[in-house]
PDB file of C-alpha atoms in Angstrom:
ATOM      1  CA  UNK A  10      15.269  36.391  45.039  1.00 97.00           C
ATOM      2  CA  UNK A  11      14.860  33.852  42.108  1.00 98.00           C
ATOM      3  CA  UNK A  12      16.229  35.063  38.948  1.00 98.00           C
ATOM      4  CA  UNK A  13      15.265  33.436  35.694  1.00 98.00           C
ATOM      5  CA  UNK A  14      17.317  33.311  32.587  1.00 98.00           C
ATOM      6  CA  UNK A  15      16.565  31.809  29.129  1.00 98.00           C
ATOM      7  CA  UNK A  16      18.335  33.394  26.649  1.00 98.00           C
ATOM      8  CA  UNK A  17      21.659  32.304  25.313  1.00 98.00           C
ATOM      9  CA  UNK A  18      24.449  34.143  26.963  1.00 98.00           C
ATOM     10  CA  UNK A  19      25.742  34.407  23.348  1.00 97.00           C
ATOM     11  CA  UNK A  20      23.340  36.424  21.825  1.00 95.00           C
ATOM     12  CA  UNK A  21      21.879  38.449  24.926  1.00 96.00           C
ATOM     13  CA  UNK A  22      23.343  40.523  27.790  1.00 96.00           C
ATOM     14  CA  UNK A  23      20.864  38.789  30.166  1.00 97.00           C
ATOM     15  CA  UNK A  24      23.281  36.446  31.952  1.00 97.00           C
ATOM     16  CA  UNK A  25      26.067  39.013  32.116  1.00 96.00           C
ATOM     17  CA  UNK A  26      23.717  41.588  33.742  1.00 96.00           C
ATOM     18  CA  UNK A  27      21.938  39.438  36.015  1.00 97.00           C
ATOM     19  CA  UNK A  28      25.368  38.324  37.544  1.00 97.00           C
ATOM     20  CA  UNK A  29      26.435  42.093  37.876  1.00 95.00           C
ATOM     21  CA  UNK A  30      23.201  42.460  40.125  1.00 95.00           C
ATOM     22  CA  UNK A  31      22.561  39.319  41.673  1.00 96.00           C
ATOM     23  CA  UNK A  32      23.128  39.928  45.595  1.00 96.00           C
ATOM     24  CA  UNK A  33      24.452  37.358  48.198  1.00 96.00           C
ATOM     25  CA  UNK A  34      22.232  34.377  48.639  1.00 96.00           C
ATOM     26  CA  UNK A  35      20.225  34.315  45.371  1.00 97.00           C
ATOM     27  CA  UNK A  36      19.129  31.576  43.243  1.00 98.00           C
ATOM     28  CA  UNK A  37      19.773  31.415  39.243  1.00 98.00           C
ATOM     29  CA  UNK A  38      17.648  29.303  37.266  1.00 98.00           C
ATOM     30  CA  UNK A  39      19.061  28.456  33.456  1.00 98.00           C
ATOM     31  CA  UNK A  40      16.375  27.591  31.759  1.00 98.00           C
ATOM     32  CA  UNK A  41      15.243  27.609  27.476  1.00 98.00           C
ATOM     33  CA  UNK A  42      18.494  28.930  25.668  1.00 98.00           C
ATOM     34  CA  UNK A  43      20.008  30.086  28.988  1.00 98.00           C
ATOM     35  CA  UNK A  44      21.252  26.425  29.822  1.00 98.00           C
ATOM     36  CA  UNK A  45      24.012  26.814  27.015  1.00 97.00           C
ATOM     37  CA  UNK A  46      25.815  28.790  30.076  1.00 97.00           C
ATOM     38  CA  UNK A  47      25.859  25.752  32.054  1.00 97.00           C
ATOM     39  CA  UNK A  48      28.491  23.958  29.646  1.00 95.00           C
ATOM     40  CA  UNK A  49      32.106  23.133  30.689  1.00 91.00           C
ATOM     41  CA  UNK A  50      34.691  25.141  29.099  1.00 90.00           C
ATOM     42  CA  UNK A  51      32.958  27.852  27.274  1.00 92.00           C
ATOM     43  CA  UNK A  52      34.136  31.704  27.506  1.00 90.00           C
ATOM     44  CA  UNK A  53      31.026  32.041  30.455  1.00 95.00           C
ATOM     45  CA  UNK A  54      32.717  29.404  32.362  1.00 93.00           C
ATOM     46  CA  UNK A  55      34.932  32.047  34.385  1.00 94.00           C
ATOM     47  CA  UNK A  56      32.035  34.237  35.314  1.00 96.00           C
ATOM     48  CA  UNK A  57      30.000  31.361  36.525  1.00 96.00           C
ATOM     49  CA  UNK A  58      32.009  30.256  38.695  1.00 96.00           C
ATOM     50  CA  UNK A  59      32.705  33.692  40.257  1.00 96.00           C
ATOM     51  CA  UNK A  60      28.416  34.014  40.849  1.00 96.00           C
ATOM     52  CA  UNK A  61      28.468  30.561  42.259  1.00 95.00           C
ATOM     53  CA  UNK A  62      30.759  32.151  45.373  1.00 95.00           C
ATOM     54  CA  UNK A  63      27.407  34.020  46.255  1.00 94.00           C
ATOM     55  CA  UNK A  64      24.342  32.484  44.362  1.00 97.00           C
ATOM     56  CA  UNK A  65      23.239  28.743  43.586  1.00 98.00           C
ATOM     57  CA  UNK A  66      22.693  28.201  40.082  1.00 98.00           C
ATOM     58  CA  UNK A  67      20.468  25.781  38.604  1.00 98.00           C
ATOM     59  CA  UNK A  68      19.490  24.033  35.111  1.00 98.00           C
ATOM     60  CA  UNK A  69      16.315  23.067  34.122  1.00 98.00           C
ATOM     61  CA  UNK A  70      16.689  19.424  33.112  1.00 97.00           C
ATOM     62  CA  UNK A  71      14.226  19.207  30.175  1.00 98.00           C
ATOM     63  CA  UNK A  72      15.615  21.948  28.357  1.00 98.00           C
ATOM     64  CA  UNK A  73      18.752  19.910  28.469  1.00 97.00           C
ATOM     65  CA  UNK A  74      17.924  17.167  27.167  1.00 98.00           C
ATOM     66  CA  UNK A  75      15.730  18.917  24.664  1.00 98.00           C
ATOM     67  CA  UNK A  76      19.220  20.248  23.229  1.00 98.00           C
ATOM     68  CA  UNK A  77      20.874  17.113  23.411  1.00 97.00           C
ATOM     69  CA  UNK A  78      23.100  18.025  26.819  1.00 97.00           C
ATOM     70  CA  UNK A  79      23.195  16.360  30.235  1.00 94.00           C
ATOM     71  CA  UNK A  80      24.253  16.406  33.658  1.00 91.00           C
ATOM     72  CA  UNK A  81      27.234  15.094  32.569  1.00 92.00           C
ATOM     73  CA  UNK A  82      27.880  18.746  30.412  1.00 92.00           C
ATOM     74  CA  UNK A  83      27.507  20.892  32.863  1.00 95.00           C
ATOM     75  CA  UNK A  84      29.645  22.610  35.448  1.00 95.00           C
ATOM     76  CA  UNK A  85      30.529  21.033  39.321  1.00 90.00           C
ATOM     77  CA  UNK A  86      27.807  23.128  41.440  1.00 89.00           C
ATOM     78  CA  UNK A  87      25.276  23.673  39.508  1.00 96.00           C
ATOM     79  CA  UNK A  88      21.942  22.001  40.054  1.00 96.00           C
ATOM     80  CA  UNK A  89      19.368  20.011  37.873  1.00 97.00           C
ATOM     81  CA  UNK A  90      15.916  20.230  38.559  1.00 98.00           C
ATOM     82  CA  UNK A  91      12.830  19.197  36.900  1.00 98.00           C
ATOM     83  CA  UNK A  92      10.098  21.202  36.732  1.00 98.00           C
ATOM     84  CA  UNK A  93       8.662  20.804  40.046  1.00 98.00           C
ATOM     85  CA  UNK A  94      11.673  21.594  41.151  1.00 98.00           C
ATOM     86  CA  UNK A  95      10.871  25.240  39.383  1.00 98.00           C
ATOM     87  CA  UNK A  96       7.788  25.252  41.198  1.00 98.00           C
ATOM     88  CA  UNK A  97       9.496  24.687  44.448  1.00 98.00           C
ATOM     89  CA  UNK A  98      12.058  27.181  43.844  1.00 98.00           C
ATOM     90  CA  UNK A  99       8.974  29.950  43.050  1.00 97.00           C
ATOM     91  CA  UNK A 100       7.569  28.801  46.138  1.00 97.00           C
ATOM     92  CA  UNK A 101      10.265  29.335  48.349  1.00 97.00           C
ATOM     93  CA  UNK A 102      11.156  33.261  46.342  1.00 97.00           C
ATOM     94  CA  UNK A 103       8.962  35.469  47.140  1.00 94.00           C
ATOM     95  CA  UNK A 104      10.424  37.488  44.480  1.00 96.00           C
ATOM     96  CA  UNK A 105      11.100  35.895  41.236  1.00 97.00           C
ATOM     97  CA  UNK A 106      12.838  38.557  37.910  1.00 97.00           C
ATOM     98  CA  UNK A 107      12.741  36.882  34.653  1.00 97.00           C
ATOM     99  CA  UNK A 108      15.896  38.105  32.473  1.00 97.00           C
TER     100      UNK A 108
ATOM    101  CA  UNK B  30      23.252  29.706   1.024  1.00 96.00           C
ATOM    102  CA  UNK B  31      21.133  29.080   4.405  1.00 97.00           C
ATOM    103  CA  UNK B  32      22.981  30.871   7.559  1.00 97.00           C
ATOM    104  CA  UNK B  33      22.109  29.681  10.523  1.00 97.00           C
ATOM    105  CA  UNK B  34      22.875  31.450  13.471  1.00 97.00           C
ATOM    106  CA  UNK B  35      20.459  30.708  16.479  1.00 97.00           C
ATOM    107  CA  UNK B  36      20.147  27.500  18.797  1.00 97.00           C
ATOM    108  CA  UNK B  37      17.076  25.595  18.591  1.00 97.00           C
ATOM    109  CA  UNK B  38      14.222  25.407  20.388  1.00 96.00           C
ATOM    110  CA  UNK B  39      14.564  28.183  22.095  1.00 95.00           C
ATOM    111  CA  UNK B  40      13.211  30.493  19.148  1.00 95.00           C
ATOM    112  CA  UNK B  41      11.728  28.967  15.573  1.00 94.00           C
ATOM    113  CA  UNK B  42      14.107  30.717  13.222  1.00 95.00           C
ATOM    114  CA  UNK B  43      16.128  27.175  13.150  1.00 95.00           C
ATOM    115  CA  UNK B  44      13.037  25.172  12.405  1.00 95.00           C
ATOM    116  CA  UNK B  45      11.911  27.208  10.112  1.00 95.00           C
ATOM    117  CA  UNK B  46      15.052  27.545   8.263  1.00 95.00           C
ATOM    118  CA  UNK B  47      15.438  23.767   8.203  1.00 96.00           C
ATOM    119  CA  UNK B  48      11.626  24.090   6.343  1.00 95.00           C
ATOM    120  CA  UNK B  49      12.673  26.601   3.909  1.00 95.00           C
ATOM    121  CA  UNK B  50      15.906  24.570   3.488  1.00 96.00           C
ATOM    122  CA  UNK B  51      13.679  21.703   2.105  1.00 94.00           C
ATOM    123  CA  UNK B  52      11.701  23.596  -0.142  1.00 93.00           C
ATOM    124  CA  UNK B  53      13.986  25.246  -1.819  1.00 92.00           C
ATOM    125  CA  UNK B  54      15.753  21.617  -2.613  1.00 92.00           C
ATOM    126  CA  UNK B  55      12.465  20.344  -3.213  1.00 92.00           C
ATOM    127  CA  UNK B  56      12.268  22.884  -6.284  1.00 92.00           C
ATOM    128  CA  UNK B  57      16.281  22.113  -6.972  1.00 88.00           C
ATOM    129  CA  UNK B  58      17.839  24.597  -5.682  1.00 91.00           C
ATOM    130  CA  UNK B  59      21.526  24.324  -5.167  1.00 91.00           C
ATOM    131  CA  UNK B  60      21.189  24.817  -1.440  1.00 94.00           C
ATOM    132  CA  UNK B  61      24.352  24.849   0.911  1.00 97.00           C
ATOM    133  CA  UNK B  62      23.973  26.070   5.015  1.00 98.00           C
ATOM    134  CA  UNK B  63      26.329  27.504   7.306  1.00 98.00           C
ATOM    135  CA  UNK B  64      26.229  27.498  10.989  1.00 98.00           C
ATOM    136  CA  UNK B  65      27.595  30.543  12.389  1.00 98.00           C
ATOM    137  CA  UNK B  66      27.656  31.120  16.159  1.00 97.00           C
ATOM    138  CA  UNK B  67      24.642  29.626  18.327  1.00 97.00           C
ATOM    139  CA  UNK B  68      23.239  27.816  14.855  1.00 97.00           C
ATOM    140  CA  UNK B  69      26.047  25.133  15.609  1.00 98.00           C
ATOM    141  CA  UNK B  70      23.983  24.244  18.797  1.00 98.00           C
ATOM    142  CA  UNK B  71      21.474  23.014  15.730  1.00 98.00           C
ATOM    143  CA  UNK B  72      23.589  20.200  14.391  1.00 98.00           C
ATOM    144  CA  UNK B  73      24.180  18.686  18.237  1.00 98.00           C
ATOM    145  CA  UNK B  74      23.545  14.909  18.698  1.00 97.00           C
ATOM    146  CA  UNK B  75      21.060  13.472  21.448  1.00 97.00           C
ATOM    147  CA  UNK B  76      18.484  16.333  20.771  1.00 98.00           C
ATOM    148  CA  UNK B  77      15.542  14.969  23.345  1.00 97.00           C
ATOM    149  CA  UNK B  78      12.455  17.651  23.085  1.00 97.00           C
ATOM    150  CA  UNK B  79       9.935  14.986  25.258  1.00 97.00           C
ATOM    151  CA  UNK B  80      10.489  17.026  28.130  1.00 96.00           C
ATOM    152  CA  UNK B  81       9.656  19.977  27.015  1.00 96.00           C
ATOM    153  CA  UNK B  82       6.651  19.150  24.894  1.00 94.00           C
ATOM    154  CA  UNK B  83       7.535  20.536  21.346  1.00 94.00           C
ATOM    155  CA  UNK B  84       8.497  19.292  17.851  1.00 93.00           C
ATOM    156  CA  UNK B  85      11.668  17.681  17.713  1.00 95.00           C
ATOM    157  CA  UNK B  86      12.779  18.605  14.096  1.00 95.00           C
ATOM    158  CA  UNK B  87      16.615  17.739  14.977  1.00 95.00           C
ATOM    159  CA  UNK B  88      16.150  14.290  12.930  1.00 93.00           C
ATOM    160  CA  UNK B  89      14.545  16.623   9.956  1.00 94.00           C
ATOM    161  CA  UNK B  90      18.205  17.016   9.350  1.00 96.00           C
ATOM    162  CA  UNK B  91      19.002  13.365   8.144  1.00 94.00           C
ATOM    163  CA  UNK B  92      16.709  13.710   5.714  1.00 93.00           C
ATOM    164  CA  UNK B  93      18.814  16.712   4.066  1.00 95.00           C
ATOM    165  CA  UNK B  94      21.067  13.881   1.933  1.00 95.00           C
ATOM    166  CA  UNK B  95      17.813  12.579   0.492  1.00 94.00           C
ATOM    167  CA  UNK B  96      17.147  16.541  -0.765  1.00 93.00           C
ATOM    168  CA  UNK B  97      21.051  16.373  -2.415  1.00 94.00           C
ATOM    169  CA  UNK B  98      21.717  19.320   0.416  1.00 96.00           C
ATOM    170  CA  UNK B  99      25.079  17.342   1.104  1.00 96.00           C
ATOM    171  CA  UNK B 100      27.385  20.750   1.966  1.00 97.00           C
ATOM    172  CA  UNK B 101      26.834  22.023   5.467  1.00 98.00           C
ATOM    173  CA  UNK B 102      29.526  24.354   6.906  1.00 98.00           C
ATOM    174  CA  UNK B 103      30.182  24.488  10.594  1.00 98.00           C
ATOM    175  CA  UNK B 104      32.175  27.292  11.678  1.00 98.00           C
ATOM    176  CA  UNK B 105      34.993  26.488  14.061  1.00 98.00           C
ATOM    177  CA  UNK B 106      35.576  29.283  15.910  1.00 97.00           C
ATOM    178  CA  UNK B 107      31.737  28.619  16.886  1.00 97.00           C
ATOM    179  CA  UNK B 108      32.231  25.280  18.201  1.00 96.00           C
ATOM    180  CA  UNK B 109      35.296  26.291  20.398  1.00 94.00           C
ATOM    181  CA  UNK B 110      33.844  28.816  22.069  1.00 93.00           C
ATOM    182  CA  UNK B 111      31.334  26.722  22.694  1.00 94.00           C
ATOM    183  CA  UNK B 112      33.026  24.123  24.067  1.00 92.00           C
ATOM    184  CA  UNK B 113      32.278  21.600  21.166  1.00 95.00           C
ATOM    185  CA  UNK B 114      34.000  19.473  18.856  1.00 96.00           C
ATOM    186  CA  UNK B 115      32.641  18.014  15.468  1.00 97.00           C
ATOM    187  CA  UNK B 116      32.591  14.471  17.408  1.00 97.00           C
ATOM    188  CA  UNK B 117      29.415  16.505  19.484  1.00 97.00           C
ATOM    189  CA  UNK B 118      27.221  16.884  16.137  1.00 98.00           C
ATOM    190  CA  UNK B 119      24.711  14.665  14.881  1.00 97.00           C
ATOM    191  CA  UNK B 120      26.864  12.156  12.112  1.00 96.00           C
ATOM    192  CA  UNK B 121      25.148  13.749   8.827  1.00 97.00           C
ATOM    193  CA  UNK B 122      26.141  11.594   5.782  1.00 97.00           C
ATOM    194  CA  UNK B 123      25.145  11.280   1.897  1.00 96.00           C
ATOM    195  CA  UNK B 124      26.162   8.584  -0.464  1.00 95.00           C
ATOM    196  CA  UNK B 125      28.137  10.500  -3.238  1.00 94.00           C
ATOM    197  CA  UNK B 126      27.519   9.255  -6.665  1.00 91.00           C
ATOM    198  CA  UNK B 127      30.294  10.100  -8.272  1.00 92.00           C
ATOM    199  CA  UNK B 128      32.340   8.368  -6.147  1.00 94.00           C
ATOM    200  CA  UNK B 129      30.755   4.591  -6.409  1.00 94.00           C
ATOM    201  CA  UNK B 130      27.842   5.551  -3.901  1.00 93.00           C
ATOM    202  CA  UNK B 131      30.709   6.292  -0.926  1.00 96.00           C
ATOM    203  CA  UNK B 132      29.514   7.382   2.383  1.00 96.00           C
ATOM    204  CA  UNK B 133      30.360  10.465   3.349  1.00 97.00           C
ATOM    205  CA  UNK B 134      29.781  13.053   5.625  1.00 97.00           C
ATOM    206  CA  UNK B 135      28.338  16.253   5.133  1.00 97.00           C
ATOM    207  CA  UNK B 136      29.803  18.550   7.680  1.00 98.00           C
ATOM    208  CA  UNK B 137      32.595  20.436   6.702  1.00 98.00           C
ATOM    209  CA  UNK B 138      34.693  22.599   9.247  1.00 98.00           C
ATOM    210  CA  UNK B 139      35.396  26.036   8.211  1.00 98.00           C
ATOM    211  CA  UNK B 140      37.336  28.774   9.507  1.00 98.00           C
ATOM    212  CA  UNK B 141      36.047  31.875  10.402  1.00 97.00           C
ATOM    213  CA  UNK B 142      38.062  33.360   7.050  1.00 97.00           C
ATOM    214  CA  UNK B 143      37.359  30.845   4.686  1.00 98.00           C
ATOM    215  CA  UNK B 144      33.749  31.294   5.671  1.00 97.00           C
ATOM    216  CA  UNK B 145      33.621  34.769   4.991  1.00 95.00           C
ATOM    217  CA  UNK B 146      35.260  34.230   1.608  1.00 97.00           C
ATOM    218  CA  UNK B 147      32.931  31.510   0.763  1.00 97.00           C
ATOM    219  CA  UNK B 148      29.861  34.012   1.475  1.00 96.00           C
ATOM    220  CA  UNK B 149      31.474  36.439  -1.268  1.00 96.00           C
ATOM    221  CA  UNK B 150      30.881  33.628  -3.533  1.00 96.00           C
ATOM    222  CA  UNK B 151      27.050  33.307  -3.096  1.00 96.00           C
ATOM    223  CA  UNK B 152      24.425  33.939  -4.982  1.00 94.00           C
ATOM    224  CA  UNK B 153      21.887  34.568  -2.684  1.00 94.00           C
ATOM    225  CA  UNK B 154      22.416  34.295   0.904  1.00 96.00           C
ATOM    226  CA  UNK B 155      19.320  33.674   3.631  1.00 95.00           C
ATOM    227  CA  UNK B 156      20.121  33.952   7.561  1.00 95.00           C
ATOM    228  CA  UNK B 157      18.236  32.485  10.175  1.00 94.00           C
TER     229      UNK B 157
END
């Protein structure tokens, strides 16, 4: 399953819940606001790192840039794509829940 | 005072605060802003919307000095949970002219206290 999340983990439960229910093998796109999770050494640094033990995580690259991060910000293991890269990811989900 | 509390882009409370920011200077206003929580995301350098094919009204905020909105508060607390520092904001100066036209810059780090006290001395306070 592809989960989607683009709210900041600061002002929503999103990211917190979809970690809680995330199973084995998932993939967790940060995308919008929800790429502010993505950033070294913020308070959602710990639980990231425990949901990359079972799920890949990834960033959408434009929405970085649009609020002035890069790859260089975020943490070791998780993934930039563009969006084709979203597309591929939809493609290859059959199931896709948008937090 | 203008709070601002939510990143950009994401939502348009920030650029429309930043509009209602200039208008109210416009009609001379003594107009401060805080940024409280996710609003410090607002002041970050490098803002690049091409990618994502919207506005980008980040460089809106250079043009504050020009408006005499030269007192911008950036709470702390925000920016280390965050894991920012002031060097990760956009440089935001104004010339002062009471001080033979130095520049200077127009962030100010607060603490989460002082800020609090500083809202009990406001007039009228708008959050975004």
């Amino acid at each position: 399953m592809l989960h989607t999340v683009n709210k900041s983990p600061y002002q929503s439960d999103a990211l917190t819940t979809c970690f809680g229910l995330a199973q084995p093998g998932s993939a967790v796109l940060l995308f919008e606001d929800g790429i502010y999770a993505a950033m070294n050494n913020t308070k959602f640094s710990g639980a990231v790192v425990v949901a990359q033990q079972c799920c890949t995580i990834y960033v959408l690259e434009p929405d970085l840039q649009a609020r002035g991060f890069d790859s260089d910000c975020i943490m070791n293991a998780i993934q930039t794509i563009d969006y084709d890269g979203f597309v591929s990811l939809v493609e290859a989900n059959p199931v896709v829940q948008a937090w | 005072m203008y709070v601002n509390r939510r990143a950009p882009h994401g939502t348009i409370y920030g650029h429309e605060g930043l509009e209602v920011v200039l208008v109210g200077a416009a009609f001379d206003q003594e107009v401060s802003m805080a940024f409280v929580g996710d609003g410090v995301f607002q002041l970050k350098q490098a803002q690049d919307t091409s990618g994502i094919g919207t506005k980008n009204f980040a460089g809106a905020y250079r043009a504050l000095a020009d408006y005499d909105v030269t007192r911008l508060y950036v709470e702390t607390e925000s920016l280390e949970e965050r894991g920012l520092t002031v060097g990760d904001l956009m440089p935001l100066t104004y010339e002062d002219e009471e001080d033979n036209d130095q520049e200077k810059s127009s962030i100010t780090l607060i603490d989460r206290a002082s800020l609090g006290q500083l809202f009990e001395a406001q007039d009228v306070i708008l959050n975004f």
